């Protein structure tokens, strides 16, 4: 299959691309400033242009999405916008626009994270985006046409990212990126839709 | 207690106001074009002004929030913005701003609905907002200071609204607004925080 991976240069995206390639898929690596194609998913026109330029796509995977990690007492409507525009709407707009472009029988796989279920200090904005994605995926699956499917992968903190994020996730079970990557492969190659794959241990 | 009800003129808001008043509370009814005070919760400045002008508030209840009910194939990044700005961020911004204003020991109670758990055709945008609120409430509860609390009420389709919405909710169990209103009273007068009260039957 020809598969777009948005965020292919990130910790999860790198592992997902490797897993897909080792299973014989063609991966188009998309990033803001890296990869085969550059695209800013907070920009609706950028997303449209990507789907007009990268044709005959069978699957879209997003492992991208930014959010501020402010304590709630310092979180403002303005600082919350980062998660809204990127992690929430960036990923959702890939689906709203992409549903009209990708091949029949294709799939979307989005990404959230453990903190939507298991909160950490400063994680409110990210949790909000994750909860929104989770409900979107569950609902959208019933309405997608042309046998399109949609799933979500929600990993625990990633082992390779512990140096940067470990202090936020004390006591959490880190999972290797290669293990999380299996859930994306399952979403792409499987029959399921509307699911959130929780890779929490 | 002195309680702000945003959306007090709506079907749920009317029942909630009545329930609170019959329990001896002072209700400040807030609406876009009706009530004791006019405020548009999609406008951040409007929310700030409300908290500056209505003082000594013990609880804030939101029963407001708009969303488009487009089929997914017709839902666009632009039409999805209604739910994002109103149902999702309007309610969340009441908390992000209000946390600095309301009295110690006070509470926030937000509103979602059954379709975040149990999807209907055309409900994707609203479900997304509900899922976001649900995760926000669960996470924010742990971080609120000054003994503030936060909960969410998620009712099934409301009996009094069946004439308008019944066709979307065939086979769902309608609940009277007065029954949903009890969950808001429980949120305001109880000790719990971080909860979603599902009033589904």
mmCIF file of N, CA and C in Angstrom, chain A residues 44-45 48 70-78 80-81 84-85 88-89 92-93 95-97 99-100 115-125 127-133 135-136 138-145, chain B residues 44-45 48 70-78 80-81 84-85 88-89 92-93 95-97 99-100 115-125 127-133 135-136 138-145:
data_model
loop_
_atom_site.group_PDB
_atom_site.id
_atom_site.type_symbol
_atom_site.label_atom_id
_atom_site.label_comp_id
_atom_site.label_asym_id
_atom_site.label_seq_id
_atom_site.Cartn_x
_atom_site.Cartn_y
_atom_site.Cartn_z
ATOM 1 N N UNK A 44 -5.205 24.409 6.758
ATOM 2 C CA UNK A 44 -6.174 23.654 5.952
ATOM 3 C C UNK A 44 -5.755 23.597 4.483
ATOM 4 N N UNK A 45 -5.270 24.701 3.966
ATOM 5 C CA UNK A 45 -4.857 24.744 2.547
ATOM 6 C C UNK A 45 -3.676 23.822 2.292
ATOM 7 N N UNK A 48 -5.058 20.289 1.962
ATOM 8 C CA UNK A 48 -5.688 20.096 0.647
ATOM 9 C C UNK A 48 -4.641 19.908 -0.442
ATOM 10 N N UNK A 70 1.100 23.232 30.096
ATOM 11 C CA UNK A 70 0.998 24.230 31.167
ATOM 12 C C UNK A 70 0.211 23.643 32.331
ATOM 13 N N UNK A 71 0.588 24.020 33.554
ATOM 14 C CA UNK A 71 -0.284 23.714 34.676
ATOM 15 C C UNK A 71 -1.643 24.364 34.419
ATOM 16 N N UNK A 72 -2.705 23.731 34.908
ATOM 17 C CA UNK A 72 -4.052 24.258 34.659
ATOM 18 C C UNK A 72 -4.191 25.714 35.090
ATOM 19 N N UNK A 73 -3.555 26.072 36.213
ATOM 20 C CA UNK A 73 -3.708 27.437 36.725
ATOM 21 C C UNK A 73 -3.061 28.463 35.797
ATOM 22 N N UNK A 74 -2.181 27.980 34.923
ATOM 23 C CA UNK A 74 -1.528 28.885 33.960
ATOM 24 C C UNK A 74 -2.018 28.675 32.539
ATOM 25 N N UNK A 75 -2.876 27.690 32.358
ATOM 26 C CA UNK A 75 -3.417 27.427 31.013
ATOM 27 C C UNK A 75 -4.463 28.493 30.688
ATOM 28 N N UNK A 76 -4.326 29.105 29.535
ATOM 29 C CA UNK A 76 -5.259 30.160 29.123
ATOM 30 C C UNK A 76 -5.959 29.732 27.835
ATOM 31 N N UNK A 77 -7.060 30.400 27.506
ATOM 32 C CA UNK A 77 -7.704 30.115 26.217
ATOM 33 C C UNK A 77 -6.698 30.197 25.067
ATOM 34 N N UNK A 78 -5.754 31.112 25.173
ATOM 35 C CA UNK A 78 -4.782 31.295 24.087
ATOM 36 C C UNK A 78 -3.763 30.142 24.052
ATOM 37 N N UNK A 80 -4.103 27.184 25.196
ATOM 38 C CA UNK A 80 -4.820 25.944 24.882
ATOM 39 C C UNK A 80 -5.017 25.772 23.374
ATOM 40 N N UNK A 81 -4.932 26.869 22.648
ATOM 41 C CA UNK A 81 -5.161 26.841 21.189
ATOM 42 C C UNK A 81 -4.152 25.964 20.441
ATOM 43 N N UNK A 84 -5.534 22.594 20.340
ATOM 44 C CA UNK A 84 -6.757 22.611 19.530
ATOM 45 C C UNK A 84 -6.422 22.627 18.039
ATOM 46 N N UNK A 85 -5.504 23.513 17.647
ATOM 47 C CA UNK A 85 -5.205 23.670 16.221
ATOM 48 C C UNK A 85 -4.363 22.516 15.676
ATOM 49 N N UNK A 88 -5.634 18.301 17.946
ATOM 50 C CA UNK A 88 -7.050 17.980 17.721
ATOM 51 C C UNK A 88 -7.442 18.225 16.258
ATOM 52 N N UNK A 89 -7.461 19.494 15.843
ATOM 53 C CA UNK A 89 -8.007 19.803 14.514
ATOM 54 C C UNK A 89 -7.054 19.452 13.385
ATOM 55 N N UNK A 92 -7.885 15.864 12.828
ATOM 56 C CA UNK A 92 -9.260 15.700 12.337
ATOM 57 C C UNK A 92 -9.393 16.228 10.912
ATOM 58 N N UNK A 93 -8.716 17.332 10.623
ATOM 59 C CA UNK A 93 -8.824 17.891 9.268
ATOM 60 C C UNK A 93 -8.158 17.002 8.222
ATOM 61 N N UNK A 95 -8.621 13.946 8.159
ATOM 62 C CA UNK A 95 -9.710 13.017 7.835
ATOM 63 C C UNK A 95 -10.820 13.725 7.055
ATOM 64 N N UNK A 96 -11.233 14.910 7.536
ATOM 65 C CA UNK A 96 -12.344 15.611 6.872
ATOM 66 C C UNK A 96 -12.004 15.915 5.418
ATOM 67 N N UNK A 97 -10.746 16.272 5.171
ATOM 68 C CA UNK A 97 -10.331 16.565 3.794
ATOM 69 C C UNK A 97 -9.955 15.277 3.065
ATOM 70 N N UNK A 99 -10.904 12.224 3.362
ATOM 71 C CA UNK A 99 -11.968 11.276 3.023
ATOM 72 C C UNK A 99 -12.401 11.403 1.555
ATOM 73 N N UNK A 100 -12.183 12.574 0.972
ATOM 74 C CA UNK A 100 -12.592 12.784 -0.411
ATOM 75 C C UNK A 100 -11.499 12.425 -1.414
ATOM 76 N N UNK A 115 -2.452 9.955 28.510
ATOM 77 C CA UNK A 115 -2.944 10.958 29.468
ATOM 78 C C UNK A 115 -4.397 11.352 29.244
ATOM 79 N N UNK A 116 -4.987 10.938 28.128
ATOM 80 C CA UNK A 116 -6.440 11.184 27.986
ATOM 81 C C UNK A 116 -7.224 10.276 28.940
ATOM 82 N N UNK A 117 -6.593 9.157 29.348
ATOM 83 C CA UNK A 117 -7.236 8.219 30.269
ATOM 84 C C UNK A 117 -6.666 8.296 31.676
ATOM 85 N N UNK A 118 -5.439 8.766 31.786
ATOM 86 C CA UNK A 118 -4.674 8.630 33.026
ATOM 87 C C UNK A 118 -3.877 9.937 33.191
ATOM 88 N N UNK A 119 -4.528 10.971 33.779
ATOM 89 C CA UNK A 119 -3.997 12.342 33.719
ATOM 90 C C UNK A 119 -2.656 12.544 34.421
ATOM 91 N N UNK A 120 -1.872 13.459 33.861
ATOM 92 C CA UNK A 120 -0.634 13.928 34.503
ATOM 93 C C UNK A 120 -0.726 15.439 34.699
ATOM 94 N N UNK A 121 0.100 15.946 35.609
ATOM 95 C CA UNK A 121 0.174 17.385 35.847
ATOM 96 C C UNK A 121 0.582 18.101 34.561
ATOM 97 N N UNK A 122 -0.172 19.106 34.204
ATOM 98 C CA UNK A 122 0.145 19.868 32.997
ATOM 99 C C UNK A 122 -0.389 19.249 31.718
ATOM 100 N N UNK A 123 -1.102 18.143 31.845
ATOM 101 C CA UNK A 123 -1.554 17.434 30.647
ATOM 102 C C UNK A 123 -2.977 17.742 30.206
ATOM 103 N N UNK A 124 -3.604 18.737 30.828
ATOM 104 C CA UNK A 124 -5.030 19.003 30.567
ATOM 105 C C UNK A 124 -5.307 19.276 29.091
ATOM 106 N N UNK A 125 -4.470 20.105 28.486
ATOM 107 C CA UNK A 125 -4.719 20.510 27.103
ATOM 108 C C UNK A 125 -4.569 19.327 26.156
ATOM 109 N N UNK A 127 -4.851 16.143 27.034
ATOM 110 C CA UNK A 127 -5.921 15.195 27.351
ATOM 111 C C UNK A 127 -7.209 15.569 26.622
ATOM 112 N N UNK A 128 -7.530 16.865 26.642
ATOM 113 C CA UNK A 128 -8.707 17.371 25.936
ATOM 114 C C UNK A 128 -8.676 16.996 24.462
ATOM 115 N N UNK A 129 -7.521 17.229 23.825
ATOM 116 C CA UNK A 129 -7.398 16.904 22.404
ATOM 117 C C UNK A 129 -7.562 15.398 22.187
ATOM 118 N N UNK A 130 -6.952 14.604 23.063
ATOM 119 C CA UNK A 130 -7.050 13.153 22.951
ATOM 120 C C UNK A 130 -8.481 12.656 23.094
ATOM 121 N N UNK A 131 -9.198 13.195 24.064
ATOM 122 C CA UNK A 131 -10.605 12.807 24.251
ATOM 123 C C UNK A 131 -11.445 13.160 23.037
ATOM 124 N N UNK A 132 -11.154 14.292 22.436
ATOM 125 C CA UNK A 132 -11.881 14.705 21.236
ATOM 126 C C UNK A 132 -11.612 13.786 20.057
ATOM 127 N N UNK A 133 -10.344 13.411 19.888
ATOM 128 C CA UNK A 133 -9.969 12.489 18.799
ATOM 129 C C UNK A 133 -10.636 11.128 18.999
ATOM 130 N N UNK A 135 -13.421 10.313 20.586
ATOM 131 C CA UNK A 135 -14.855 10.332 20.286
ATOM 132 C C UNK A 135 -15.103 10.558 18.798
ATOM 133 N N UNK A 136 -14.272 11.376 18.174
ATOM 134 C CA UNK A 136 -14.389 11.613 16.727
ATOM 135 C C UNK A 136 -14.232 10.310 15.958
ATOM 136 N N UNK A 138 -14.547 7.202 16.977
ATOM 137 C CA UNK A 138 -15.630 6.261 17.255
ATOM 138 C C UNK A 138 -16.875 6.613 16.448
ATOM 139 N N UNK A 139 -17.158 7.905 16.323
ATOM 140 C CA UNK A 139 -18.365 8.347 15.622
ATOM 141 C C UNK A 139 -18.177 8.346 14.110
ATOM 142 N N UNK A 140 -17.024 8.818 13.654
ATOM 143 C CA UNK A 140 -16.774 8.945 12.211
ATOM 144 C C UNK A 140 -16.755 7.584 11.510
ATOM 145 N N UNK A 141 -16.316 6.560 12.236
ATOM 146 C CA UNK A 141 -16.190 5.227 11.627
ATOM 147 C C UNK A 141 -17.503 4.757 11.003
ATOM 148 N N UNK A 142 -18.634 5.115 11.650
ATOM 149 C CA UNK A 142 -19.943 4.669 11.151
ATOM 150 C C UNK A 142 -20.380 5.414 9.893
ATOM 151 N N UNK A 143 -19.759 6.554 9.633
ATOM 152 C CA UNK A 143 -20.241 7.392 8.529
ATOM 153 C C UNK A 143 -19.309 7.453 7.331
ATOM 154 N N UNK A 144 -18.087 6.971 7.486
ATOM 155 C CA UNK A 144 -17.159 7.024 6.351
ATOM 156 C C UNK A 144 -17.721 6.213 5.183
ATOM 157 N N UNK A 145 -17.544 6.729 3.980
ATOM 158 C CA UNK A 145 -18.057 6.049 2.791
ATOM 159 C C UNK A 145 -16.939 5.268 2.099
ATOM 160 N N UNK B 44 -13.911 35.266 24.236
ATOM 161 C CA UNK B 44 -13.105 35.223 25.465
ATOM 162 C C UNK B 44 -13.280 36.486 26.306
ATOM 163 N N UNK B 45 -13.329 37.620 25.643
ATOM 164 C CA UNK B 45 -13.482 38.889 26.370
ATOM 165 C C UNK B 45 -14.829 38.968 27.072
ATOM 166 N N UNK B 48 -14.538 36.970 30.299
ATOM 167 C CA UNK B 48 -13.801 37.726 31.323
ATOM 168 C C UNK B 48 -14.672 38.810 31.941
ATOM 169 N N UNK B 70 -23.864 17.990 10.565
ATOM 170 C CA UNK B 70 -23.649 17.631 9.158
ATOM 171 C C UNK B 70 -23.269 16.162 9.067
ATOM 172 N N UNK B 71 -23.705 15.503 7.998
ATOM 173 C CA UNK B 71 -23.148 14.177 7.717
ATOM 174 C C UNK B 71 -21.634 14.311 7.573
ATOM 175 N N UNK B 72 -20.908 13.273 7.949
ATOM 176 C CA UNK B 72 -19.445 13.342 7.892
ATOM 177 C C UNK B 72 -18.943 13.709 6.498
ATOM 178 N N UNK B 73 -19.608 13.195 5.461
ATOM 179 C CA UNK B 73 -19.131 13.456 4.094
ATOM 180 C C UNK B 73 -19.292 14.924 3.721
ATOM 181 N N UNK B 74 -20.126 15.635 4.468
ATOM 182 C CA UNK B 74 -20.311 17.073 4.204
ATOM 183 C C UNK B 74 -19.669 17.944 5.278
ATOM 184 N N UNK B 75 -19.153 17.319 6.327
ATOM 185 C CA UNK B 75 -18.502 18.084 7.398
ATOM 186 C C UNK B 75 -17.146 18.580 6.900
ATOM 187 N N UNK B 76 -16.903 19.864 7.063
ATOM 188 C CA UNK B 76 -15.643 20.469 6.606
ATOM 189 C C UNK B 76 -14.907 21.056 7.810
ATOM 190 N N UNK B 77 -13.616 21.335 7.648
ATOM 191 C CA UNK B 77 -12.898 22.010 8.727
ATOM 192 C C UNK B 77 -13.641 23.275 9.172
ATOM 193 N N UNK B 78 -14.272 23.965 8.234
ATOM 194 C CA UNK B 78 -14.965 25.211 8.570
ATOM 195 C C UNK B 78 -16.256 24.939 9.342
ATOM 196 N N UNK B 80 -17.007 22.376 11.083
ATOM 197 C CA UNK B 80 -16.659 21.765 12.374
ATOM 198 C C UNK B 80 -16.284 22.814 13.427
ATOM 199 N N UNK B 81 -15.925 23.993 12.968
ATOM 200 C CA UNK B 81 -15.491 25.075 13.870
ATOM 201 C C UNK B 81 -16.589 25.521 14.844
ATOM 202 N N UNK B 84 -16.284 23.423 17.814
ATOM 203 C CA UNK B 84 -15.006 23.703 18.467
ATOM 204 C C UNK B 84 -15.088 25.005 19.270
ATOM 205 N N UNK B 85 -15.613 26.050 18.648
ATOM 206 C CA UNK B 85 -15.634 27.351 19.297
ATOM 207 C C UNK B 85 -16.680 27.444 20.409
ATOM 208 N N UNK B 88 -17.121 23.035 22.640
ATOM 209 C CA UNK B 88 -15.855 22.621 23.248
ATOM 210 C C UNK B 88 -15.170 23.795 23.972
ATOM 211 N N UNK B 89 -14.707 24.781 23.204
ATOM 212 C CA UNK B 89 -13.888 25.835 23.818
ATOM 213 C C UNK B 89 -14.717 26.842 24.607
ATOM 214 N N UNK B 92 -14.940 25.143 27.931
ATOM 215 C CA UNK B 92 -13.621 25.036 28.567
ATOM 216 C C UNK B 92 -13.106 26.407 28.998
ATOM 217 N N UNK B 93 -13.351 27.414 28.187
ATOM 218 C CA UNK B 93 -12.875 28.750 28.540
ATOM 219 C C UNK B 93 -13.603 29.325 29.752
ATOM 220 N N UNK B 95 -14.085 27.648 32.302
ATOM 221 C CA UNK B 95 -13.289 27.093 33.400
ATOM 222 C C UNK B 95 -11.910 27.747 33.471
ATOM 223 N N UNK B 96 -11.242 27.846 32.312
ATOM 224 C CA UNK B 96 -9.872 28.400 32.311
ATOM 225 C C UNK B 96 -9.876 29.828 32.864
ATOM 226 N N UNK B 97 -10.901 30.593 32.518
ATOM 227 C CA UNK B 97 -10.992 31.968 33.029
ATOM 228 C C UNK B 97 -11.617 31.979 34.425
ATOM 229 N N UNK B 99 -11.701 29.868 36.813
ATOM 230 C CA UNK B 99 -10.930 29.313 37.940
ATOM 231 C C UNK B 99 -10.249 30.401 38.772
ATOM 232 N N UNK B 100 -10.007 31.553 38.147
ATOM 233 C CA UNK B 100 -9.331 32.646 38.854
ATOM 234 C C UNK B 100 -10.317 33.584 39.552
ATOM 235 N N UNK B 115 -24.307 11.227 22.605
ATOM 236 C CA UNK B 115 -23.688 10.839 21.328
ATOM 237 C C UNK B 115 -22.166 10.782 21.368
ATOM 238 N N UNK B 116 -21.563 11.283 22.442
ATOM 239 C CA UNK B 116 -20.115 11.076 22.558
ATOM 240 C C UNK B 116 -19.809 9.606 22.862
ATOM 241 N N UNK B 117 -20.795 8.895 23.420
ATOM 242 C CA UNK B 117 -20.617 7.473 23.734
ATOM 243 C C UNK B 117 -21.340 6.561 22.755
ATOM 244 N N UNK B 118 -22.368 7.081 22.113
ATOM 245 C CA UNK B 118 -23.328 6.261 21.378
ATOM 246 C C UNK B 118 -23.702 7.057 20.123
ATOM 247 N N UNK B 119 -22.876 6.938 19.065
ATOM 248 C CA UNK B 119 -22.950 7.859 17.918
ATOM 249 C C UNK B 119 -24.264 7.822 17.138
ATOM 250 N N UNK B 120 -24.628 8.978 16.591
ATOM 251 C CA UNK B 120 -25.757 9.087 15.655
ATOM 252 C C UNK B 120 -25.242 9.690 14.349
ATOM 253 N N UNK B 121 -26.013 9.488 13.294
ATOM 254 C CA UNK B 121 -25.690 10.080 11.981
ATOM 255 C C UNK B 121 -25.648 11.602 12.122
ATOM 256 N N UNK B 122 -24.579 12.189 11.634
ATOM 257 C CA UNK B 122 -24.455 13.648 11.681
ATOM 258 C C UNK B 122 -23.930 14.179 13.006
ATOM 259 N N UNK B 123 -23.623 13.266 13.934
ATOM 260 C CA UNK B 123 -23.229 13.709 15.267
ATOM 261 C C UNK B 123 -21.725 13.792 15.506
ATOM 262 N N UNK B 124 -20.933 13.645 14.454
ATOM 263 C CA UNK B 124 -19.481 13.551 14.614
ATOM 264 C C UNK B 124 -18.891 14.787 15.302
ATOM 265 N N UNK B 125 -19.329 15.951 14.857
ATOM 266 C CA UNK B 125 -18.762 17.187 15.386
ATOM 267 C C UNK B 125 -19.101 17.359 16.864
ATOM 268 N N UNK B 127 -19.948 14.916 18.923
ATOM 269 C CA UNK B 127 -19.281 13.845 19.670
ATOM 270 C C UNK B 127 -17.846 14.225 19.998
ATOM 271 N N UNK B 128 -17.148 14.791 19.005
ATOM 272 C CA UNK B 128 -15.767 15.249 19.205
ATOM 273 C C UNK B 128 -15.682 16.244 20.364
ATOM 274 N N UNK B 129 -16.601 17.210 20.364
ATOM 275 C CA UNK B 129 -16.599 18.219 21.435
ATOM 276 C C UNK B 129 -16.864 17.552 22.784
ATOM 277 N N UNK B 130 -17.815 16.625 22.810
ATOM 278 C CA UNK B 130 -18.140 15.924 24.050
ATOM 279 C C UNK B 130 -16.965 15.128 24.585
ATOM 280 N N UNK B 131 -16.282 14.414 23.697
ATOM 281 C CA UNK B 131 -15.116 13.639 24.119
ATOM 282 C C UNK B 131 -14.025 14.526 24.682
ATOM 283 N N UNK B 132 -13.853 15.691 24.067
ATOM 284 C CA UNK B 132 -12.859 16.645 24.561
ATOM 285 C C UNK B 132 -13.206 17.175 25.941
ATOM 286 N N UNK B 133 -14.487 17.494 26.146
ATOM 287 C CA UNK B 133 -14.937 17.993 27.454
ATOM 288 C C UNK B 133 -14.745 16.926 28.529
ATOM 289 N N UNK B 135 -12.640 14.385 28.694
ATOM 290 C CA UNK B 135 -11.234 14.205 29.077
ATOM 291 C C UNK B 135 -10.698 15.436 29.808
ATOM 292 N N UNK B 136 -11.137 16.607 29.388
ATOM 293 C CA UNK B 136 -10.719 17.845 30.061
ATOM 294 C C UNK B 136 -11.145 17.821 31.526
ATOM 295 N N UNK B 138 -11.946 15.280 33.468
ATOM 296 C CA UNK B 138 -11.250 14.246 34.228
ATOM 297 C C UNK B 138 -9.845 14.695 34.618
ATOM 298 N N UNK B 139 -9.174 15.383 33.702
ATOM 299 C CA UNK B 139 -7.796 15.809 33.944
ATOM 300 C C UNK B 139 -7.737 17.070 34.813
ATOM 301 N N UNK B 140 -8.600 18.030 34.507
ATOM 302 C CA UNK B 140 -8.573 19.321 35.212
ATOM 303 C C UNK B 140 -8.897 19.172 36.699
ATOM 304 N N UNK B 141 -9.731 18.181 37.028
ATOM 305 C CA UNK B 141 -10.160 18.012 38.416
ATOM 306 C C UNK B 141 -8.972 17.871 39.370
ATOM 307 N N UNK B 142 -7.902 17.211 38.891
ATOM 308 C CA UNK B 142 -6.736 16.973 39.739
ATOM 309 C C UNK B 142 -5.895 18.230 39.959
ATOM 310 N N UNK B 143 -6.083 19.231 39.103
ATOM 311 C CA UNK B 143 -5.203 20.393 39.148
ATOM 312 C C UNK B 143 -5.876 21.660 39.662
ATOM 313 N N UNK B 144 -7.199 21.656 39.755
ATOM 314 C CA UNK B 144 -7.875 22.871 40.227
ATOM 315 C C UNK B 144 -7.407 23.200 41.632
ATOM 316 N N UNK B 145 -7.214 24.475 41.894
ATOM 317 C CA UNK B 145 -6.757 24.908 43.215
ATOM 318 C C UNK B 145 -7.932 25.387 44.067
#
